[in-house]
Short mmCIF file of C-alpha atoms and ligand atoms in Angstrom, two decimals:
data_model
loop_
_atom_site.label_atom_id
_atom_site.label_comp_id
_atom_site.label_asym_id
_atom_site.label_seq_id
_atom_site.Cartn_x
_atom_site.Cartn_y
_atom_site.Cartn_z
CA UNK A 18 24.67 -6.19 17.29
CA UNK A 19 24.37 -2.17 17.71
CA UNK A 20 27.39 -1.63 15.31
CA UNK A 21 25.59 -3.47 13.07
CA UNK A 22 22.60 -0.93 13.08
CA UNK A 23 25.06 1.51 13.02
CA UNK A 24 26.21 0.32 9.18
CA UNK A 25 22.87 0.74 8.34
CA UNK A 26 21.84 3.60 9.58
CA UNK A 27 25.12 5.23 7.79
CA UNK A 28 23.59 3.60 4.07
CA UNK A 29 19.67 4.42 5.26
CA UNK A 30 21.47 8.02 5.87
CA UNK A 31 23.56 8.61 2.83
CA UNK A 32 20.26 7.69 0.87
CA UNK A 33 17.94 10.39 3.10
CA UNK A 34 16.38 12.46 0.10
CA UNK A 35 14.89 14.97 2.92
CA UNK A 36 11.08 16.06 3.15
CA UNK A 37 8.90 18.60 1.54
CA UNK A 38 9.13 22.01 4.05
CA UNK A 39 6.31 23.21 2.60
CA UNK A 40 4.04 20.17 3.67
CA UNK A 41 6.28 19.61 6.94
CA UNK A 42 3.37 19.36 10.23
CA UNK A 43 0.91 20.78 7.47
CA UNK A 44 -1.70 18.40 8.81
CA UNK A 45 -0.77 17.81 11.95
CA UNK A 46 -3.55 16.36 13.78
CA UNK A 47 -5.43 15.90 11.54
CA UNK A 48 -6.83 11.71 10.79
CA UNK A 49 -5.53 9.40 8.67
CA UNK A 50 -7.06 6.34 7.05
CA UNK A 51 -4.80 4.42 4.92
CA UNK A 52 -6.90 1.82 2.21
CA UNK A 53 -5.80 -1.40 1.39
CA UNK A 54 -7.50 -2.30 -2.05
CA UNK A 55 -7.76 -5.95 -2.22
CA UNK A 56 -5.94 -6.69 -5.35
CA UNK A 57 -6.46 -3.45 -7.17
CA UNK A 58 -3.85 -2.80 -10.38
CA UNK A 59 -3.44 0.45 -12.68
CA UNK A 60 -4.23 -1.08 -15.80
CA UNK A 61 -8.09 -1.17 -14.81
CA UNK A 62 -8.34 2.41 -14.89
CA UNK A 63 -9.59 4.43 -17.46
CA UNK A 64 -10.54 0.93 -18.41
CA UNK A 65 -14.41 0.56 -20.02
CA UNK A 66 -16.36 -2.47 -20.59
CA UNK A 67 -18.67 -2.01 -23.27
CA UNK A 68 -18.71 1.14 -23.08
CA UNK A 69 -18.68 1.82 -19.52
CA UNK A 70 -16.41 3.12 -17.52
CA UNK A 71 -14.46 0.08 -14.97
CA UNK A 72 -13.80 2.35 -11.95
CA UNK A 73 -15.86 5.67 -12.07
CA UNK A 74 -15.52 6.40 -9.12
CA UNK A 75 -11.55 6.60 -8.80
CA UNK A 76 -11.17 8.53 -12.46
CA UNK A 77 -12.43 11.36 -10.61
CA UNK A 78 -11.43 10.79 -7.70
CA UNK A 79 -7.80 10.99 -8.75
CA UNK A 80 -8.25 13.66 -10.22
CA UNK A 81 -9.31 15.93 -7.16
CA UNK A 82 -5.61 14.37 -5.57
CA UNK A 83 -2.81 13.65 -5.26
CA UNK A 84 -2.26 10.41 -7.59
CA UNK A 85 0.56 8.41 -8.30
CA UNK A 86 0.41 6.36 -11.54
CA UNK A 87 3.71 5.32 -11.56
CA UNK A 88 3.80 3.64 -8.09
CA UNK A 89 4.82 -0.12 -8.24
CA UNK A 90 3.60 -2.27 -5.55
CA UNK A 91 6.71 -3.99 -3.42
CA UNK A 92 5.02 -7.25 -1.48
CA UNK A 93 6.28 -10.70 -1.64
CA UNK A 94 4.45 -14.01 -0.66
CA UNK A 95 3.35 -12.20 2.12
CA UNK A 96 0.01 -10.20 -0.09
CA UNK A 97 -2.08 -8.36 1.65
CA UNK A 98 0.24 -8.34 4.62
CA UNK A 99 3.09 -7.56 3.04
CA UNK A 100 1.89 -4.52 1.64
CA UNK A 101 0.78 -3.29 5.51
CA UNK A 102 3.73 -4.31 7.04
CA UNK A 103 5.81 -1.75 4.27
CA UNK A 104 3.46 0.71 4.15
CA UNK A 105 3.62 0.57 8.34
CA UNK A 106 7.82 0.42 8.42
CA UNK A 107 9.00 1.32 4.92
CA UNK A 108 11.00 -1.71 5.41
CA UNK A 109 10.69 -4.73 3.51
CA UNK A 110 8.84 -7.52 3.20
CA UNK A 111 11.06 -11.28 3.25
CA UNK A 112 11.98 -12.35 0.54
CA UNK A 113 10.15 -16.00 1.37
CA UNK A 114 7.31 -16.36 3.83
CA UNK A 115 5.61 -13.57 5.56
CA UNK A 116 7.09 -11.58 7.83
CA UNK A 117 4.14 -11.57 9.91
CA UNK A 118 4.56 -14.65 10.69
CA UNK A 119 7.69 -14.99 10.76
CA UNK A 120 8.92 -11.64 12.71
CA UNK A 121 5.50 -10.45 14.73
CA UNK A 122 7.43 -10.44 18.00
CA UNK A 123 10.34 -7.98 16.72
CA UNK A 124 11.07 -4.12 17.47
CA UNK A 125 9.47 -2.22 15.01
CA UNK A 126 9.28 1.64 14.84
CA UNK A 127 5.83 1.41 13.02
CA UNK A 128 4.28 4.46 12.16
CA UNK A 129 1.15 4.21 14.89
CA UNK A 130 4.23 4.04 17.75
CA UNK A 131 5.36 7.02 16.75
CA UNK A 132 1.85 8.99 15.94
CA UNK A 133 0.78 7.47 19.37
CA UNK A 134 3.29 9.30 21.35
CA UNK A 135 1.50 12.51 19.45
CA UNK A 136 -2.16 11.65 21.27
CA UNK A 137 -3.30 9.52 18.02
CA UNK A 138 -5.22 6.63 18.25
CA UNK A 139 -4.39 3.52 16.26
CA UNK A 140 -6.29 1.18 14.73
CA UNK A 141 -7.01 -1.53 11.70
CA UNK A 142 -10.49 -2.47 10.31
CA UNK A 143 -10.70 -6.09 8.48
CA UNK A 144 -13.74 -8.24 8.52
CA UNK A 145 -11.84 -11.32 8.65
CA UNK A 146 -10.91 -13.36 11.66
CA UNK A 147 -8.45 -11.86 13.46
CA UNK A 148 -5.33 -14.28 13.35
CA UNK A 149 -5.51 -14.45 9.66
CA UNK A 150 -2.01 -13.71 8.07
CA UNK A 151 -1.31 -13.40 12.38
CA UNK A 152 -2.17 -9.81 12.38
CA UNK A 153 -3.51 -10.51 15.99
CA UNK A 154 0.16 -11.39 16.66
CA UNK A 155 1.85 -8.55 14.41
CA UNK A 156 -0.58 -5.32 15.08
CA UNK A 157 0.11 -4.60 19.61
CA UNK A 158 3.83 -4.74 18.11
CA UNK A 159 3.40 -1.97 15.72
CA UNK A 160 2.05 -0.38 17.81
CA UNK A 161 -2.01 -0.90 17.47
CA UNK A 162 -4.43 0.13 20.04
CA UNK A 163 -6.99 -1.68 18.70
CA UNK A 164 -7.97 -4.64 15.64
CA UNK A 165 -11.35 -3.97 14.33
CA UNK A 166 -12.09 -8.05 13.37
CA UNK A 167 -14.98 -9.92 12.09
CA UNK A 168 -15.60 -10.30 15.89
CA UNK A 169 -16.99 -6.15 15.74
CA UNK A 170 -19.03 -6.53 12.70
CA UNK A 171 -22.41 -7.83 12.00
CA UNK A 172 -22.15 -10.42 9.00
CA UNK A 173 -24.53 -12.37 7.41
CA UNK A 174 -25.10 -14.54 4.79
CA UNK A 175 -26.67 -11.75 2.93
CA UNK A 176 -23.87 -9.08 3.34
CA UNK A 177 -21.25 -11.74 2.65
CA UNK A 178 -19.38 -13.01 -0.54
CA UNK A 179 -16.30 -15.18 -1.24
CA UNK A 180 -13.82 -14.72 1.23
CA UNK A 181 -16.62 -12.35 4.29
CA UNK A 182 -18.14 -9.59 4.67
CA UNK A 183 -19.42 -7.41 0.70
CA UNK A 184 -17.30 -3.76 1.13
CA UNK A 185 -19.60 -1.66 0.92
CA UNK A 186 -21.21 -3.44 4.31
CA UNK A 187 -17.61 -3.13 5.64
CA UNK A 188 -17.73 0.44 4.74
CA UNK A 189 -20.49 1.11 6.00
CA UNK A 190 -20.19 -0.39 9.93
CA UNK A 191 -16.94 1.15 9.56
CA UNK A 192 -17.69 4.34 9.70
CA UNK A 193 -20.17 3.84 12.29
CA UNK A 194 -17.26 2.68 14.16
CA UNK A 195 -14.80 5.89 13.46
CA UNK A 196 -17.89 8.46 14.17
CA UNK A 197 -17.01 7.26 17.99
CA UNK A 198 -13.48 6.48 18.15
CA UNK A 199 -11.42 8.89 20.10
CA UNK A 200 -9.53 11.63 17.45
CA UNK A 201 -7.19 11.87 15.84
CA UNK A 202 -6.96 9.06 14.92
CA UNK A 203 -4.36 6.84 12.30
CA UNK A 204 -7.19 4.05 11.08
CA UNK A 205 -6.31 1.58 8.51
CA UNK A 206 -8.70 -0.45 6.18
CA UNK A 207 -8.51 -3.69 4.64
CA UNK A 208 -10.80 -4.37 1.93
CA UNK A 209 -11.84 -7.50 0.99
CA UNK A 210 -14.61 -8.37 -1.82
CA UNK A 211 -11.77 -7.71 -4.85
CA UNK A 212 -9.81 -11.00 -3.86
CA UNK A 213 -9.45 -13.22 -6.32
CA UNK A 214 -11.48 -15.87 -7.71
CA UNK A 215 -12.93 -12.51 -7.70
CA UNK A 216 -16.67 -13.43 -7.02
CA UNK A 217 -19.79 -11.68 -6.67
CA UNK A 218 -23.56 -11.92 -6.42
CA UNK A 219 -25.31 -11.19 -9.43
CA UNK A 220 -27.08 -8.31 -8.29
CA UNK A 221 -24.16 -6.37 -7.29
CA UNK A 222 -22.71 -7.24 -11.01
CA UNK A 223 -23.28 -3.50 -12.67
CA UNK A 224 -20.95 -4.51 -15.31
CA UNK A 225 -19.80 -6.62 -18.08
CA UNK A 226 -17.57 -9.64 -17.60
CA UNK A 227 -14.98 -9.01 -19.86
CA UNK A 228 -14.62 -12.33 -22.81
CA UNK A 229 -11.46 -13.21 -23.22
CA UNK A 230 -12.80 -16.67 -22.20
CA UNK A 231 -10.34 -16.81 -19.13
CA UNK A 232 -12.76 -16.38 -16.09
CA UNK A 233 -9.89 -14.80 -13.63
CA UNK A 234 -9.55 -12.31 -16.22
CA UNK A 235 -13.29 -12.03 -17.14
CA UNK A 236 -14.53 -11.76 -13.83
CA UNK A 237 -11.58 -9.63 -12.59
CA UNK A 238 -13.81 -5.78 -14.27
CA UNK A 239 -16.86 -7.15 -12.17
CA UNK A 240 -15.09 -7.02 -8.65
CA UNK A 241 -13.12 -3.71 -9.37
CA UNK A 242 -16.11 -2.21 -10.24
CA UNK A 243 -18.07 -3.29 -6.93
CA UNK A 244 -14.75 -1.81 -5.16
CA UNK A 245 -14.97 1.49 -7.11
CA UNK A 246 -18.28 1.66 -6.09
CA UNK A 247 -18.30 0.66 -2.38
CA UNK A 248 -15.85 3.40 -2.61
CA UNK A 249 -17.77 5.86 -3.87
CA UNK A 250 -20.28 5.38 -0.62
CA UNK A 251 -17.30 4.94 1.69
CA UNK A 252 -16.17 8.95 0.38
CA UNK A 253 -20.11 10.00 0.74
CA UNK A 254 -20.25 8.36 4.03
CA UNK A 255 -17.49 10.65 5.67
CA UNK A 256 -18.67 13.65 4.75
CA UNK A 257 -21.46 12.42 5.92
CA UNK A 258 -20.16 11.99 9.78
CA UNK A 259 -18.42 15.27 9.21
CA UNK A 260 -15.04 13.31 9.14
CA UNK A 261 -14.33 14.18 5.55
CA UNK A 262 -13.17 17.75 6.67
CA UNK A 263 -10.21 16.38 9.02
CA UNK A 264 -8.98 13.60 7.20
CA UNK A 265 -6.34 12.45 5.34
CA UNK A 266 -7.58 9.78 2.86
CA UNK A 267 -4.54 7.21 1.71
CA UNK A 268 -5.73 4.80 -1.11
CA UNK A 269 -2.96 2.14 -2.06
CA UNK A 270 -3.91 -1.18 -4.32
CA UNK A 271 -2.26 -4.31 -2.17
CA UNK A 272 -0.71 -6.23 -4.94
CA UNK A 273 -1.33 -7.95 -8.50
CA UNK A 274 -5.06 -9.06 -8.72
CA UNK A 275 -3.86 -10.98 -11.79
CA UNK A 276 -1.13 -13.23 -11.80
CA UNK A 277 1.05 -14.16 -14.13
CA UNK A 278 -0.52 -17.17 -15.58
CA UNK A 279 -3.14 -15.00 -17.08
CA UNK A 280 -1.07 -13.36 -19.50
CA UNK A 281 -2.36 -14.73 -22.41
CA UNK A 282 -5.32 -13.04 -21.69
CA UNK A 283 -3.84 -9.83 -20.51
CA UNK A 284 -2.30 -10.11 -24.01
CA UNK A 285 -6.17 -9.74 -25.02
CA UNK A 286 -6.84 -7.33 -22.98
CA UNK A 287 -4.32 -5.06 -23.28
CA UNK A 288 -3.68 -5.14 -27.07
CA UNK A 289 -0.41 -6.49 -26.82
CA UNK A 290 2.49 -9.21 -25.63
CA UNK A 291 3.40 -8.96 -21.56
CA UNK A 292 6.83 -8.92 -22.47
CA UNK A 293 8.62 -8.70 -19.01
CA UNK A 294 8.84 -5.02 -18.99
CA UNK A 295 4.83 -5.49 -19.36
CA UNK A 296 4.75 -8.05 -16.72
CA UNK A 297 6.47 -4.88 -14.21
CA UNK A 298 4.41 -2.93 -15.48
CA UNK A 299 1.71 -4.84 -14.48
CA UNK A 300 2.71 -4.02 -10.85
CA UNK A 301 1.90 -0.87 -10.46
CA UNK A 302 -1.36 -0.33 -7.94
CA UNK A 303 -3.21 2.60 -7.41
CA UNK A 304 -2.36 4.98 -5.58
CA UNK A 305 -3.43 8.11 -4.16
CA UNK A 306 -3.38 10.77 -1.38
CA UNK A 307 -6.74 13.21 -0.65
CA UNK A 308 -5.83 16.52 1.61
CA UNK A 309 -8.74 17.40 4.15
CA UNK A 310 -8.86 21.21 2.43
CA UNK A 311 -7.74 19.62 -1.07
CA UNK A 312 -9.55 21.87 -4.09
CA UNK A 313 -7.48 20.54 -6.86
CA UNK A 314 -5.64 17.28 -7.45
CA UNK A 315 -2.44 16.52 -9.38
CA UNK A 316 -1.44 13.55 -11.46
CA UNK A 317 2.63 12.91 -10.65
CA UNK A 318 4.24 10.77 -12.69
CA UNK A 319 7.56 9.63 -10.30
CA UNK A 320 8.59 6.56 -9.89
CA UNK A 321 7.21 5.20 -6.25
CA UNK A 322 6.55 2.08 -4.33
CA UNK A 323 4.87 1.11 -0.80
CA UNK A 324 8.27 1.79 1.20
CA UNK A 325 7.54 5.53 0.21
CA UNK A 326 4.18 5.79 2.38
CA UNK A 327 5.35 5.84 6.11
CA UNK A 328 7.99 9.09 5.72
CA UNK A 329 5.37 10.38 3.63
CA UNK A 330 2.83 10.33 6.42
CA UNK A 331 5.04 10.97 9.09
CA UNK A 332 5.56 14.40 7.33
CA UNK A 333 2.66 15.76 6.65
CA UNK A 334 2.33 15.06 10.11
CA UNK A 335 5.25 17.46 11.51
CA UNK A 336 6.92 14.46 11.95
CA UNK A 337 10.63 14.10 10.84
CA UNK A 338 10.86 10.64 9.36
CA UNK A 339 14.47 10.84 9.61
CA UNK A 340 14.44 11.97 13.25
CA UNK A 341 11.71 9.46 14.39
CA UNK A 342 12.57 5.81 12.98
CA UNK A 343 14.79 3.99 10.56
CA UNK A 344 13.08 4.18 7.50
CA UNK A 345 14.39 2.85 3.90
CA UNK A 346 11.57 5.00 1.28
CA UNK A 347 11.74 8.89 1.64
CA UNK A 348 8.80 11.87 1.05
CA UNK A 349 7.56 11.38 -2.18
CA UNK A 350 7.03 14.94 -1.95
CA UNK A 351 10.94 15.65 -1.42
CA UNK A 352 11.85 18.22 -3.77
CA UNK A 353 14.90 16.04 -4.42
CA UNK A 354 13.00 12.87 -3.92
CA UNK A 355 15.28 9.83 -6.10
CA UNK A 356 12.85 7.65 -8.67
CA UNK A 357 14.32 4.67 -7.57
CA UNK A 358 12.37 1.96 -6.48
CA UNK A 359 13.27 -2.12 -5.97
CA UNK A 360 10.80 -4.65 -5.82
CA UNK A 361 10.80 -7.76 -3.79
CA UNK A 362 12.13 -9.93 -6.14
CA UNK A 363 15.24 -7.28 -6.83
CA UNK A 364 13.58 -5.74 -10.25
CA UNK A 365 14.49 -2.05 -10.23
CA UNK A 366 12.47 0.58 -11.46
CA UNK A 367 13.85 4.51 -12.11
CA UNK A 368 12.51 7.41 -14.22
CA UNK A 369 14.96 5.66 -17.46
CA UNK A 370 14.81 1.85 -17.29
CA UNK A 371 13.38 -1.25 -15.62
CA UNK A 372 16.10 -3.90 -15.38
CA UNK A 373 14.19 -7.65 -14.53
CA UNK A 374 15.44 -10.58 -15.16
CA UNK A 375 18.69 -9.59 -16.15
CA UNK A 376 17.46 -7.42 -18.94
CA UNK A 377 17.26 -4.41 -19.11
CA UNK A 378 14.33 -2.03 -20.31
CA UNK A 379 14.13 1.54 -21.49
CA UNK A 380 11.14 2.52 -18.56
CA UNK A 381 9.04 5.01 -20.80
CA UNK A 382 9.55 2.54 -24.26
CA UNK A 383 9.24 -0.90 -22.96
CA UNK A 384 12.59 -1.15 -25.73
CA UNK A 385 15.06 -3.58 -24.00
CA UNK A 386 18.31 -2.16 -23.69
CA UNK A 387 20.65 -4.95 -25.02
CA UNK A 388 23.95 -5.84 -23.06
CA UNK A 389 23.25 -2.81 -21.00
CA UNK A 390 23.09 -3.04 -17.21
CA UNK A 391 22.72 -0.97 -14.40
CA UNK A 392 24.83 1.17 -13.53
CA UNK A 393 27.02 -0.35 -10.38
CA UNK A 394 25.96 2.68 -7.54
CA UNK A 395 22.54 0.81 -8.55
CA UNK A 396 23.08 -2.34 -8.46
CA UNK A 397 24.82 -1.70 -4.99
CA UNK A 398 22.08 0.05 -3.64
CA UNK A 399 19.62 -2.37 -4.43
CA UNK A 400 20.86 -5.11 -3.74
CA UNK A 401 22.06 -3.37 0.20
CA UNK A 402 18.29 -2.35 0.58
CA UNK A 403 16.85 -5.73 0.89
CA UNK A 404 20.09 -7.10 2.08
CA UNK A 405 19.92 -4.14 5.17
CA UNK A 406 16.28 -4.74 5.44
CA UNK A 407 16.43 -8.54 5.73
CA UNK A 408 18.78 -8.43 8.33
CA UNK A 409 17.44 -5.77 10.76
CA UNK A 410 14.09 -8.36 10.75
CA UNK A 411 16.22 -11.71 11.14
CA UNK A 412 18.06 -10.24 13.94
CA UNK A 413 15.78 -7.81 15.53
CA UNK A 414 17.99 -4.82 14.72
CA UNK A 415 15.56 -2.89 15.70
CA UNK A 416 15.70 -3.53 19.20
CA UNK A 417 19.25 -1.52 19.05
CA UNK A 418 17.53 2.05 17.10
CA UNK A 419 17.41 4.80 20.33
CA UNK A 420 13.51 5.56 20.67
CA UNK A 421 12.24 8.51 21.65
CA UNK A 422 8.59 6.89 22.61
CA UNK A 423 7.26 4.50 23.55
CA UNK A 424 6.33 0.84 21.85
CA UNK A 425 4.97 -1.27 24.88
CA UNK A 426 2.73 -3.97 23.87
CA UNK A 427 -1.08 -3.17 23.84
CA UNK A 428 -3.81 -5.70 23.36
CA UNK A 429 -6.01 -6.04 19.99
C1 LIG B 686 -6.63 -11.78 4.18
C2 LIG B 686 -6.55 -11.10 3.47
C3 LIG B 686 -6.54 -11.47 1.73
O1 LIG B 686 -7.75 -11.09 5.30
O2 LIG B 686 -6.28 -9.89 3.26
O3 LIG B 686 -4.90 -11.90 1.22
P1 LIG B 686 -4.09 -12.06 0.41
O4 LIG B 686 -4.82 -13.14 0.07
O5 LIG B 686 -4.63 -10.65 -0.39
O6 LIG B 686 -2.62 -11.83 1.51
MN1 LIG B 687 -4.81 -9.00 -1.01
#
């Protein structure tokens, strides 16, 4: 009921670290493009195979953007859809199944709903069947005007591989759509080619495979390289279309591509044993924001995660996250931002430690801190964050949130 929500709001308020005042509203009215980079993990950035960079484009682009190199994905079994859920709602996904399937018709206070009242056109682009992950049911409740899906793209045998349309073709057709879209827009784009089992046409393989003997790991670098090159092409197309200077670009790796079943091969790749600490470090996925007028980039080492993306974007566009919606995350650019991330399995990551499987590790050295536990207030905060978010979802508590904007369903 609404008193239960009031309790949760108190918790949220006590963990609110405010916003970056200098950036507040600095990009009001600009377009936003948020790109889901399928299965992309941090460890491939800067890596070389036989002298060739796996991600030459991103290695450059991260230097021209605000790049967060300790961004941890917080997804569960809902994979891509969990990342979408986190990013649009600043709520945690559930611990079993996918919230896109279990609770699509709840009341949400998602970014697109908020931006629509500011005159934004809101959309998602993904060249897959509209019902995959129940997206066509979920998106209207997040406030999307339009879902450009499989039916909106020209897909031929020559332009598809593995799961569907190749990323290069996806981006090319998507930019053509974006040119005619009402502005400003908030548009999410979901890539697909770098998906397990990382298949690629031989002609698109422009980097050598690894040779660990584990096909998944060995092929991964080839589809990552393909994704990287398609992003380069996308940015070039954005520049050519004239949209680039009017658009904030956000990119995030949605979740791991290499599961822990491949730890043996991964320890060959990284040259070290994959301890529980290293396993958590492998859950870092690239996250960057590029501002329309940005001249120089910066790598930010703060510990961050998907939960913080929504408040960060809202602040840039002049919406006060704390006044528009209920968010478990905080603006990552806020001077008082507190480095504290909870993964869906209950793992805690702070600037100082990683607590996982009831073991403590020094976050910087990976050394096990034998016999130590996190401070009680940290354990309490982690547990409450997940529990309160679960309660909001299972009891549809945002029905009681005082909404100052229209969340009427739209047809996708
Ligand atoms: C499917 C795509 C991949 O549309 O988002 O889903 P995943 O298996 O990564 O969750
Ligand atoms: Mn995915």
